[in-house]
Amino acid sequence: MGAAPASRDVTSYGMGLAAPLALFFLVFFVAPLLQLLWLSLHNDTAGLHWGLGQYLHFLSDPFSLSVLGSTLLLGAEVTAVCLVLGFPIAWLYQRVGPRLQTIIILIVLLPLLTSVVVRTFAWIVILGRQGIINATLQSLGIIDTPLKLLYTQFGVVIALAQVQMPLMTLPLITALGRIDPNLDDASCSLGAGSWRTFFRVVLPLSLPGVIAGCTLTYAAAITAFITQSLIGGGQMLFMPMYLYQQASTLQNWPFASAISIIFLLAVLAVVSVFTTLGRLSRGYGGA
């Protein structure tokens, strides 16, 4: 009887298997990024003078900094709303029967099967002066004149939260599903109440899902060009639209490239914070 063959280390496979993906990555991600960086290092639109003028222009311009700050704040607000609304949905999913689980997961996934443009136009109808919300409030006698919900920060946050909600809910469902339900019973049998069990047992163990959901939702919310543009209208300006105006309308490609690089670095900084928190939460949850 021969000896069983030893399992092969995955790192011993030939690098040629990864060559197609590496080539695709170099051509469609690294090369455009390098070209973007090269364009941003020109002080004029003709590309004759090198320098850091575009970066200095952005960092010394209060208007540009306010647009960047508004965009990052918008992502934080959308992420907070998705977390507050998505956690109860994920928690409920783990505590109902298979039939209700099917209904809940269908409700969560259904928006992903619909175009973002269609969902955004639906929110225009809902938030409009003659929309469902204003019509309902007026019919109940709560308000006399329609509220301004469209083209406001509130409207953008609500619409983006609905569009990005699956990105928050699905990681939470996965994280909560990995928690042993006997831990809840053990905590309650030791005298802890429901809220104490939630904050001392459920929430710490679900932190990896919370961090993953926050990362996905934040990155998707601050780059959601269509929803930001249609719901915000011309009265609100965020980084994707600011970049589009500089590149397509004003044809100022060096400044647009500098905006892209700065926006990319800002997003990477935020994602790095989420990644660090996720690494710490894995250690905390496993303690």
PDB file of C-alpha atoms in Angstrom:
ATOM      1  CA  MET A   1       0.000   0.000   0.000  1.00  0.00           C
ATOM      2  CA  GLY A   2       1.637   3.184  -1.197  1.00  0.00           C
ATOM      3  CA  ALA A   3       1.898   6.366   0.815  1.00  0.00           C
ATOM      4  CA  ALA A   4      -0.682   9.062   0.153  1.00  0.00           C
ATOM      5  CA  PRO A   5       0.684  11.887  -1.993  1.00  0.00           C
ATOM      6  CA  ALA A   6       1.553  14.979   0.013  1.00  0.00           C
ATOM      7  CA  SER A   7      -0.647  18.002  -0.595  1.00  0.00           C
ATOM      8  CA  ARG A   8       1.033  20.557  -2.813  1.00  0.00           C
ATOM      9  CA  ASP A   9       1.683  24.035  -1.493  1.00  0.00           C
ATOM     10  CA  VAL A  10      -0.408  26.573  -3.388  1.00  0.00           C
ATOM     11  CA  THR A  11       2.634  28.844  -3.644  1.00  0.00           C
ATOM     12  CA  SER A  12       4.518  26.196  -5.609  1.00  0.00           C
ATOM     13  CA  TYR A  13       2.261  26.481  -8.677  1.00  0.00           C
ATOM     14  CA  GLY A  14       3.706  28.209 -11.692  1.00  0.00           C
ATOM     15  CA  MET A  15       3.294  31.980 -11.865  1.00  0.00           C
ATOM     16  CA  GLY A  16       2.103  31.509 -15.425  1.00  0.00           C
ATOM     17  CA  LEU A  17      -1.374  30.707 -14.122  1.00  0.00           C
ATOM     18  CA  ALA A  18      -1.616  34.228 -12.737  1.00  0.00           C
ATOM     19  CA  ALA A  19      -0.179  35.887 -15.847  1.00  0.00           C
ATOM     20  CA  PRO A  20      -3.518  36.567 -17.642  1.00  0.00           C
ATOM     21  CA  LEU A  21      -5.011  38.234 -14.580  1.00  0.00           C
ATOM     22  CA  ALA A  22      -1.804  40.186 -13.952  1.00  0.00           C
ATOM     23  CA  LEU A  23      -1.770  41.377 -17.572  1.00  0.00           C
ATOM     24  CA  PHE A  24      -5.426  42.407 -17.370  1.00  0.00           C
ATOM     25  CA  PHE A  25      -4.696  44.288 -14.134  1.00  0.00           C
ATOM     26  CA  LEU A  26      -1.706  46.085 -15.659  1.00  0.00           C
ATOM     27  CA  VAL A  27      -3.491  47.109 -18.859  1.00  0.00           C
ATOM     28  CA  PHE A  28      -6.856  48.172 -17.471  1.00  0.00           C
ATOM     29  CA  PHE A  29      -5.924  49.500 -14.016  1.00  0.00           C
ATOM     30  CA  VAL A  30      -2.237  50.312 -13.556  1.00  0.00           C
ATOM     31  CA  ALA A  31      -1.684  51.872 -16.993  1.00  0.00           C
ATOM     32  CA  PRO A  32      -4.715  54.250 -16.826  1.00  0.00           C
ATOM     33  CA  LEU A  33      -3.775  55.178 -13.271  1.00  0.00           C
ATOM     34  CA  LEU A  34      -0.222  56.029 -14.322  1.00  0.00           C
ATOM     35  CA  GLN A  35      -1.551  58.095 -17.224  1.00  0.00           C
ATOM     36  CA  LEU A  36      -3.835  59.912 -14.810  1.00  0.00           C
ATOM     37  CA  LEU A  37      -0.881  60.649 -12.528  1.00  0.00           C
ATOM     38  CA  TRP A  38       1.181  61.837 -15.513  1.00  0.00           C
ATOM     39  CA  LEU A  39      -1.572  64.246 -16.601  1.00  0.00           C
ATOM     40  CA  SER A  40      -1.999  65.620 -13.081  1.00  0.00           C
ATOM     41  CA  LEU A  41       1.677  66.657 -12.992  1.00  0.00           C
ATOM     42  CA  HIS A  42       1.176  69.320 -15.688  1.00  0.00           C
ATOM     43  CA  ASN A  43       0.499  72.902 -14.682  1.00  0.00           C
ATOM     44  CA  ASP A  44      -1.226  73.825 -17.956  1.00  0.00           C
ATOM     45  CA  THR A  45      -3.831  72.179 -20.165  1.00  0.00           C
ATOM     46  CA  ALA A  46      -1.385  72.042 -23.088  1.00  0.00           C
ATOM     47  CA  GLY A  47       0.937  69.775 -21.117  1.00  0.00           C
ATOM     48  CA  LEU A  48       4.046  71.939 -21.584  1.00  0.00           C
ATOM     49  CA  HIS A  49       4.972  72.736 -17.977  1.00  0.00           C
ATOM     50  CA  TRP A  50       5.567  70.172 -15.265  1.00  0.00           C
ATOM     51  CA  GLY A  51       4.835  70.789 -11.603  1.00  0.00           C
ATOM     52  CA  LEU A  52       2.483  70.315  -8.676  1.00  0.00           C
ATOM     53  CA  GLY A  53       0.354  73.323  -9.532  1.00  0.00           C
ATOM     54  CA  GLN A  54      -2.878  71.349  -9.919  1.00  0.00           C
ATOM     55  CA  TYR A  55      -2.503  69.753  -6.494  1.00  0.00           C
ATOM     56  CA  LEU A  56      -1.633  73.092  -4.883  1.00  0.00           C
ATOM     57  CA  HIS A  57      -4.632  74.657  -6.627  1.00  0.00           C
ATOM     58  CA  PHE A  58      -6.987  72.040  -5.199  1.00  0.00           C
ATOM     59  CA  LEU A  59      -5.531  72.004  -1.682  1.00  0.00           C
ATOM     60  CA  SER A  60      -5.518  75.822  -1.451  1.00  0.00           C
ATOM     61  CA  ASP A  61      -9.034  76.267  -2.852  1.00  0.00           C
ATOM     62  CA  PRO A  62     -11.714  76.341  -0.085  1.00  0.00           C
ATOM     63  CA  PHE A  63     -14.423  75.429  -2.611  1.00  0.00           C
ATOM     64  CA  SER A  64     -12.619  72.258  -3.758  1.00  0.00           C
ATOM     65  CA  LEU A  65     -11.901  71.234  -0.173  1.00  0.00           C
ATOM     66  CA  SER A  66     -15.551  71.774   0.757  1.00  0.00           C
ATOM     67  CA  VAL A  67     -16.648  69.515  -2.125  1.00  0.00           C
ATOM     68  CA  LEU A  68     -14.248  66.806  -0.920  1.00  0.00           C
ATOM     69  CA  GLY A  69     -15.444  67.175   2.666  1.00  0.00           C
ATOM     70  CA  SER A  70     -19.116  67.071   1.614  1.00  0.00           C
ATOM     71  CA  THR A  71     -18.515  63.895  -0.365  1.00  0.00           C
ATOM     72  CA  LEU A  72     -16.730  62.120   2.480  1.00  0.00           C
ATOM     73  CA  LEU A  73     -19.445  63.259   4.919  1.00  0.00           C
ATOM     74  CA  LEU A  74     -22.139  61.990   2.549  1.00  0.00           C
ATOM     75  CA  GLY A  75     -20.524  58.553   2.537  1.00  0.00           C
ATOM     76  CA  ALA A  76     -20.432  58.508   6.350  1.00  0.00           C
ATOM     77  CA  GLU A  77     -24.117  59.486   6.603  1.00  0.00           C
ATOM     78  CA  VAL A  78     -25.233  56.857   4.072  1.00  0.00           C
ATOM     79  CA  THR A  79     -23.140  54.193   5.808  1.00  0.00           C
ATOM     80  CA  ALA A  80     -24.641  55.062   9.206  1.00  0.00           C
ATOM     81  CA  VAL A  81     -28.213  54.888   7.845  1.00  0.00           C
ATOM     82  CA  CYS A  82     -27.541  51.551   6.121  1.00  0.00           C
ATOM     83  CA  LEU A  83     -26.009  50.114   9.308  1.00  0.00           C
ATOM     84  CA  VAL A  84     -28.904  51.231  11.519  1.00  0.00           C
ATOM     85  CA  LEU A  85     -31.510  49.847   9.107  1.00  0.00           C
ATOM     86  CA  GLY A  86     -29.577  46.826   7.848  1.00  0.00           C
ATOM     87  CA  PHE A  87     -28.616  45.314  11.201  1.00  0.00           C
ATOM     88  CA  PRO A  88     -32.206  44.625  12.347  1.00  0.00           C
ATOM     89  CA  ILE A  89     -32.967  43.073   8.955  1.00  0.00           C
ATOM     90  CA  ALA A  90     -29.953  40.753   9.215  1.00  0.00           C
ATOM     91  CA  TRP A  91     -30.789  39.943  12.843  1.00  0.00           C
ATOM     92  CA  LEU A  92     -34.394  39.132  11.923  1.00  0.00           C
ATOM     93  CA  TYR A  93     -33.204  36.929   9.048  1.00  0.00           C
ATOM     94  CA  GLN A  94     -31.296  34.697  11.475  1.00  0.00           C
ATOM     95  CA  ARG A  95     -34.258  34.269  13.798  1.00  0.00           C
ATOM     96  CA  VAL A  96     -37.109  33.385  11.464  1.00  0.00           C
ATOM     97  CA  GLY A  97     -37.995  30.195   9.660  1.00  0.00           C
ATOM     98  CA  PRO A  98     -36.778  29.150   6.202  1.00  0.00           C
ATOM     99  CA  ARG A  99     -39.885  30.503   4.451  1.00  0.00           C
ATOM    100  CA  LEU A 100     -39.533  33.991   5.931  1.00  0.00           C
ATOM    101  CA  GLN A 101     -35.785  33.846   5.284  1.00  0.00           C
ATOM    102  CA  THR A 102     -36.527  33.333   1.598  1.00  0.00           C
ATOM    103  CA  ILE A 103     -38.841  36.350   1.586  1.00  0.00           C
ATOM    104  CA  ILE A 104     -36.299  38.541   3.394  1.00  0.00           C
ATOM    105  CA  ILE A 105     -33.388  37.583   1.159  1.00  0.00           C
ATOM    106  CA  LEU A 106     -35.607  38.182  -1.892  1.00  0.00           C
ATOM    107  CA  ILE A 107     -36.452  41.685  -0.610  1.00  0.00           C
ATOM    108  CA  VAL A 108     -32.746  42.363   0.026  1.00  0.00           C
ATOM    109  CA  LEU A 109     -31.577  41.093  -3.362  1.00  0.00           C
ATOM    110  CA  LEU A 110     -34.454  42.457  -5.436  1.00  0.00           C
ATOM    111  CA  PRO A 111     -32.947  45.987  -5.729  1.00  0.00           C
ATOM    112  CA  LEU A 112     -29.770  44.475  -7.207  1.00  0.00           C
ATOM    113  CA  LEU A 113     -31.872  43.101 -10.072  1.00  0.00           C
ATOM    114  CA  THR A 114     -33.098  46.600 -10.969  1.00  0.00           C
ATOM    115  CA  SER A 115     -31.056  49.281 -12.679  1.00  0.00           C
ATOM    116  CA  VAL A 116     -29.679  52.056 -10.475  1.00  0.00           C
ATOM    117  CA  VAL A 117     -31.106  54.606 -12.913  1.00  0.00           C
ATOM    118  CA  VAL A 118     -34.596  53.152 -12.552  1.00  0.00           C
ATOM    119  CA  ARG A 119     -34.383  53.128  -8.743  1.00  0.00           C
ATOM    120  CA  THR A 120     -33.087  56.696  -8.722  1.00  0.00           C
ATOM    121  CA  PHE A 121     -35.922  57.956 -10.924  1.00  0.00           C
ATOM    122  CA  ALA A 122     -38.349  56.148  -8.615  1.00  0.00           C
ATOM    123  CA  TRP A 123     -36.970  58.198  -5.710  1.00  0.00           C
ATOM    124  CA  ILE A 124     -37.482  61.374  -7.752  1.00  0.00           C
ATOM    125  CA  VAL A 125     -41.171  60.452  -7.973  1.00  0.00           C
ATOM    126  CA  ILE A 126     -41.346  59.613  -4.255  1.00  0.00           C
ATOM    127  CA  LEU A 127     -39.534  62.732  -3.007  1.00  0.00           C
ATOM    128  CA  GLY A 128     -41.070  65.241  -5.435  1.00  0.00           C
ATOM    129  CA  ARG A 129     -43.419  68.036  -4.378  1.00  0.00           C
ATOM    130  CA  GLN A 130     -46.354  65.969  -5.644  1.00  0.00           C
ATOM    131  CA  GLY A 131     -44.745  62.684  -4.622  1.00  0.00           C
ATOM    132  CA  ILE A 132     -45.988  59.944  -2.349  1.00  0.00           C
ATOM    133  CA  ILE A 133     -44.537  61.386   0.873  1.00  0.00           C
ATOM    134  CA  ASN A 134     -45.869  64.922   0.409  1.00  0.00           C
ATOM    135  CA  ALA A 135     -49.237  63.672  -0.843  1.00  0.00           C
ATOM    136  CA  THR A 136     -49.618  61.388   2.184  1.00  0.00           C
ATOM    137  CA  LEU A 137     -48.639  64.070   4.693  1.00  0.00           C
ATOM    138  CA  GLN A 138     -51.021  66.581   3.095  1.00  0.00           C
ATOM    139  CA  SER A 139     -53.885  64.101   3.009  1.00  0.00           C
ATOM    140  CA  LEU A 140     -53.372  63.420   6.730  1.00  0.00           C
ATOM    141  CA  GLY A 141     -53.364  67.146   7.449  1.00  0.00           C
ATOM    142  CA  ILE A 142     -49.836  67.093   8.897  1.00  0.00           C
ATOM    143  CA  ILE A 143     -48.493  69.712   6.471  1.00  0.00           C
ATOM    144  CA  ASP A 144     -50.152  72.461   4.441  1.00  0.00           C
ATOM    145  CA  THR A 145     -47.468  73.019   1.849  1.00  0.00           C
ATOM    146  CA  PRO A 146     -45.249  70.348   0.255  1.00  0.00           C
ATOM    147  CA  LEU A 147     -41.883  69.755   1.896  1.00  0.00           C
ATOM    148  CA  LYS A 148     -38.718  70.181  -0.112  1.00  0.00           C
ATOM    149  CA  LEU A 149     -37.287  66.662  -0.103  1.00  0.00           C
ATOM    150  CA  LEU A 150     -35.812  66.513  -3.586  1.00  0.00           C
ATOM    151  CA  TYR A 151     -32.458  68.264  -4.280  1.00  0.00           C
ATOM    152  CA  THR A 152     -31.560  68.175  -0.577  1.00  0.00           C
ATOM    153  CA  GLN A 153     -28.925  66.356   1.479  1.00  0.00           C
ATOM    154  CA  PHE A 154     -31.698  64.384   3.158  1.00  0.00           C
ATOM    155  CA  GLY A 155     -33.026  63.154  -0.169  1.00  0.00           C
ATOM    156  CA  VAL A 156     -29.586  62.141  -1.429  1.00  0.00           C
ATOM    157  CA  VAL A 157     -28.815  60.220   1.774  1.00  0.00           C
ATOM    158  CA  ILE A 158     -32.151  58.362   1.776  1.00  0.00           C
ATOM    159  CA  ALA A 159     -31.940  57.439  -1.910  1.00  0.00           C
ATOM    160  CA  LEU A 160     -28.310  56.312  -1.642  1.00  0.00           C
ATOM    161  CA  ALA A 161     -29.086  54.303   1.499  1.00  0.00           C
ATOM    162  CA  GLN A 162     -31.814  52.389  -0.329  1.00  0.00           C
ATOM    163  CA  VAL A 163     -29.591  51.813  -3.366  1.00  0.00           C
ATOM    164  CA  GLN A 164     -26.609  50.593  -1.326  1.00  0.00           C
ATOM    165  CA  MET A 165     -28.553  48.706   1.382  1.00  0.00           C
ATOM    166  CA  PRO A 166     -27.779  45.184  -0.007  1.00  0.00           C
ATOM    167  CA  LEU A 167     -24.043  45.864   0.310  1.00  0.00           C
ATOM    168  CA  MET A 168     -24.530  46.360   4.052  1.00  0.00           C
ATOM    169  CA  THR A 169     -27.161  43.700   4.745  1.00  0.00           C
ATOM    170  CA  LEU A 170     -25.525  40.710   3.046  1.00  0.00           C
ATOM    171  CA  PRO A 171     -22.211  40.826   5.030  1.00  0.00           C
ATOM    172  CA  LEU A 172     -24.231  41.299   8.231  1.00  0.00           C
ATOM    173  CA  ILE A 173     -26.361  38.239   7.462  1.00  0.00           C
ATOM    174  CA  THR A 174     -23.197  36.201   6.908  1.00  0.00           C
ATOM    175  CA  ALA A 175     -21.540  37.456  10.110  1.00  0.00           C
ATOM    176  CA  LEU A 176     -24.601  36.888  12.286  1.00  0.00           C
ATOM    177  CA  GLY A 177     -25.076  33.425  10.784  1.00  0.00           C
ATOM    178  CA  ARG A 178     -21.634  32.388  12.057  1.00  0.00           C
ATOM    179  CA  ILE A 179     -22.498  33.180  15.683  1.00  0.00           C
ATOM    180  CA  ASP A 180     -23.406  30.114  17.705  1.00  0.00           C
ATOM    181  CA  PRO A 181     -27.024  30.619  18.925  1.00  0.00           C
ATOM    182  CA  ASN A 182     -26.142  28.766  22.130  1.00  0.00           C
ATOM    183  CA  LEU A 183     -24.091  31.808  23.166  1.00  0.00           C
ATOM    184  CA  ASP A 184     -27.291  33.851  23.490  1.00  0.00           C
ATOM    185  CA  ASP A 185     -28.859  31.179  25.678  1.00  0.00           C
ATOM    186  CA  ALA A 186     -25.698  30.911  27.778  1.00  0.00           C
ATOM    187  CA  SER A 187     -25.598  34.678  28.279  1.00  0.00           C
ATOM    188  CA  CYS A 188     -29.264  34.807  29.290  1.00  0.00           C
ATOM    189  CA  SER A 189     -28.876  31.825  31.635  1.00  0.00           C
ATOM    190  CA  LEU A 190     -26.065  33.683  33.392  1.00  0.00           C
ATOM    191  CA  GLY A 191     -28.393  36.578  34.121  1.00  0.00           C
ATOM    192  CA  ALA A 192     -27.682  38.995  31.270  1.00  0.00           C
ATOM    193  CA  GLY A 193     -30.666  40.756  29.721  1.00  0.00           C
ATOM    194  CA  SER A 194     -31.409  41.020  26.014  1.00  0.00           C
ATOM    195  CA  TRP A 195     -29.660  44.358  25.538  1.00  0.00           C
ATOM    196  CA  ARG A 196     -26.621  43.279  27.592  1.00  0.00           C
ATOM    197  CA  THR A 197     -26.389  40.077  25.548  1.00  0.00           C
ATOM    198  CA  PHE A 198     -26.596  42.088  22.356  1.00  0.00           C
ATOM    199  CA  PHE A 199     -23.869  44.593  23.275  1.00  0.00           C
ATOM    200  CA  ARG A 200     -21.522  42.101  25.017  1.00  0.00           C
ATOM    201  CA  VAL A 201     -21.974  39.024  22.792  1.00  0.00           C
ATOM    202  CA  VAL A 202     -23.762  39.588  19.474  1.00  0.00           C
ATOM    203  CA  LEU A 203     -22.319  42.952  18.480  1.00  0.00           C
ATOM    204  CA  PRO A 204     -18.625  42.117  19.143  1.00  0.00           C
ATOM    205  CA  LEU A 205     -18.873  38.818  17.263  1.00  0.00           C
ATOM    206  CA  SER A 206     -20.584  40.513  14.312  1.00  0.00           C
ATOM    207  CA  LEU A 207     -17.982  43.277  13.971  1.00  0.00           C
ATOM    208  CA  PRO A 208     -16.219  41.654  10.956  1.00  0.00           C
ATOM    209  CA  GLY A 209     -19.528  41.801   9.056  1.00  0.00           C
ATOM    210  CA  VAL A 210     -20.154  45.356  10.227  1.00  0.00           C
ATOM    211  CA  ILE A 211     -16.725  46.499   9.031  1.00  0.00           C
ATOM    212  CA  ALA A 212     -17.086  44.697   5.683  1.00  0.00           C
ATOM    213  CA  GLY A 213     -20.538  46.195   5.123  1.00  0.00           C
ATOM    214  CA  CYS A 214     -19.369  49.690   6.078  1.00  0.00           C
ATOM    215  CA  THR A 215     -16.405  49.463   3.699  1.00  0.00           C
ATOM    216  CA  LEU A 216     -18.516  48.335   0.741  1.00  0.00           C
ATOM    217  CA  THR A 217     -21.316  50.817   1.425  1.00  0.00           C
ATOM    218  CA  TYR A 218     -18.993  53.778   1.954  1.00  0.00           C
ATOM    219  CA  ALA A 219     -16.965  53.148  -1.205  1.00  0.00           C
ATOM    220  CA  ALA A 220     -20.111  52.705  -3.296  1.00  0.00           C
ATOM    221  CA  ALA A 221     -21.950  55.718  -1.839  1.00  0.00           C
ATOM    222  CA  ILE A 222     -19.274  58.353  -2.415  1.00  0.00           C
ATOM    223  CA  THR A 223     -18.761  57.248  -6.031  1.00  0.00           C
ATOM    224  CA  ALA A 224     -22.464  56.906  -6.933  1.00  0.00           C
ATOM    225  CA  PHE A 225     -22.436  59.470  -9.738  1.00  0.00           C
ATOM    226  CA  ILE A 226     -25.973  58.861 -11.061  1.00  0.00           C
ATOM    227  CA  THR A 227     -27.853  59.000  -7.754  1.00  0.00           C
ATOM    228  CA  GLN A 228     -25.852  61.980  -6.475  1.00  0.00           C
ATOM    229  CA  SER A 229     -26.456  63.893  -9.705  1.00  0.00           C
ATOM    230  CA  LEU A 230     -30.169  63.162 -10.175  1.00  0.00           C
ATOM    231  CA  ILE A 231     -31.334  63.448  -6.558  1.00  0.00           C
ATOM    232  CA  GLY A 232     -28.935  66.272  -5.651  1.00  0.00           C
ATOM    233  CA  GLY A 233     -29.584  68.141  -8.886  1.00  0.00           C
ATOM    234  CA  GLY A 234     -27.555  71.226  -9.694  1.00  0.00           C
ATOM    235  CA  GLN A 235     -27.840  72.551  -6.142  1.00  0.00           C
ATOM    236  CA  MET A 236     -25.453  69.998  -4.603  1.00  0.00           C
ATOM    237  CA  LEU A 237     -21.982  69.203  -5.850  1.00  0.00           C
ATOM    238  CA  PHE A 238     -19.975  66.124  -4.941  1.00  0.00           C
ATOM    239  CA  MET A 239     -16.616  64.847  -6.148  1.00  0.00           C
ATOM    240  CA  PRO A 240     -17.838  62.634  -9.042  1.00  0.00           C
ATOM    241  CA  MET A 241     -19.815  65.512 -10.592  1.00  0.00           C
ATOM    242  CA  TYR A 242     -16.988  67.991  -9.840  1.00  0.00           C
ATOM    243  CA  LEU A 243     -14.587  65.690 -11.663  1.00  0.00           C
ATOM    244  CA  TYR A 244     -17.007  65.305 -14.584  1.00  0.00           C
ATOM    245  CA  GLN A 245     -17.398  69.078 -14.926  1.00  0.00           C
ATOM    246  CA  GLN A 246     -13.650  69.675 -15.003  1.00  0.00           C
ATOM    247  CA  ALA A 247     -12.975  66.877 -17.496  1.00  0.00           C
ATOM    248  CA  SER A 248     -15.937  67.006 -19.893  1.00  0.00           C
ATOM    249  CA  THR A 249     -17.289  70.551 -19.636  1.00  0.00           C
ATOM    250  CA  LEU A 250     -14.155  72.636 -19.000  1.00  0.00           C
ATOM    251  CA  GLN A 251     -11.716  70.224 -20.704  1.00  0.00           C
ATOM    252  CA  ASN A 252      -9.242  70.880 -17.874  1.00  0.00           C
ATOM    253  CA  TRP A 253      -7.764  67.399 -17.868  1.00  0.00           C
ATOM    254  CA  PRO A 254      -4.710  68.112 -15.642  1.00  0.00           C
ATOM    255  CA  PHE A 255      -6.904  69.522 -12.860  1.00  0.00           C
ATOM    256  CA  ALA A 256      -9.451  66.714 -13.325  1.00  0.00           C
ATOM    257  CA  SER A 257      -6.608  64.196 -13.037  1.00  0.00           C
ATOM    258  CA  ALA A 258      -5.367  65.846  -9.839  1.00  0.00           C
ATOM    259  CA  ILE A 259      -8.922  65.701  -8.441  1.00  0.00           C
ATOM    260  CA  SER A 260      -9.060  61.986  -9.265  1.00  0.00           C
ATOM    261  CA  ILE A 261      -5.745  61.257  -7.539  1.00  0.00           C
ATOM    262  CA  ILE A 262      -6.683  63.247  -4.422  1.00  0.00           C
ATOM    263  CA  PHE A 263     -10.129  61.609  -4.300  1.00  0.00           C
ATOM    264  CA  LEU A 264      -8.545  58.173  -4.706  1.00  0.00           C
ATOM    265  CA  LEU A 265      -6.092  58.822  -1.872  1.00  0.00           C
ATOM    266  CA  ALA A 266      -8.879  60.099   0.392  1.00  0.00           C
ATOM    267  CA  VAL A 267     -10.978  57.003  -0.263  1.00  0.00           C
ATOM    268  CA  LEU A 268      -7.972  54.738   0.292  1.00  0.00           C
ATOM    269  CA  ALA A 269      -7.323  56.448   3.618  1.00  0.00           C
ATOM    270  CA  VAL A 270     -10.901  55.825   4.767  1.00  0.00           C
ATOM    271  CA  VAL A 271     -10.871  52.227   3.518  1.00  0.00           C
ATOM    272  CA  SER A 272      -7.540  51.689   5.330  1.00  0.00           C
ATOM    273  CA  VAL A 273      -9.191  52.826   8.549  1.00  0.00           C
ATOM    274  CA  PHE A 274     -12.035  50.350   7.984  1.00  0.00           C
ATOM    275  CA  THR A 275      -9.508  47.597   7.195  1.00  0.00           C
ATOM    276  CA  THR A 276      -7.566  48.306  10.385  1.00  0.00           C
ATOM    277  CA  LEU A 277     -10.769  48.252  12.408  1.00  0.00           C
ATOM    278  CA  GLY A 278     -11.743  44.972  10.758  1.00  0.00           C
ATOM    279  CA  ARG A 279      -8.379  43.428  11.657  1.00  0.00           C
ATOM    280  CA  LEU A 280      -8.775  44.556  15.243  1.00  0.00           C
ATOM    281  CA  SER A 281     -12.366  43.304  15.379  1.00  0.00           C
ATOM    282  CA  ARG A 282     -11.304  39.799  14.296  1.00  0.00           C
ATOM    283  CA  GLY A 283      -8.957  39.639  17.246  1.00  0.00           C
ATOM    284  CA  TYR A 284     -11.588  41.067  19.565  1.00  0.00           C
ATOM    285  CA  GLY A 285     -14.270  38.699  18.336  1.00  0.00           C
ATOM    286  CA  GLY A 286     -12.041  35.684  18.691  1.00  0.00           C
ATOM    287  CA  ALA A 287     -11.010  36.585  22.222  1.00  0.00           C
TER     288      ALA A 287
END
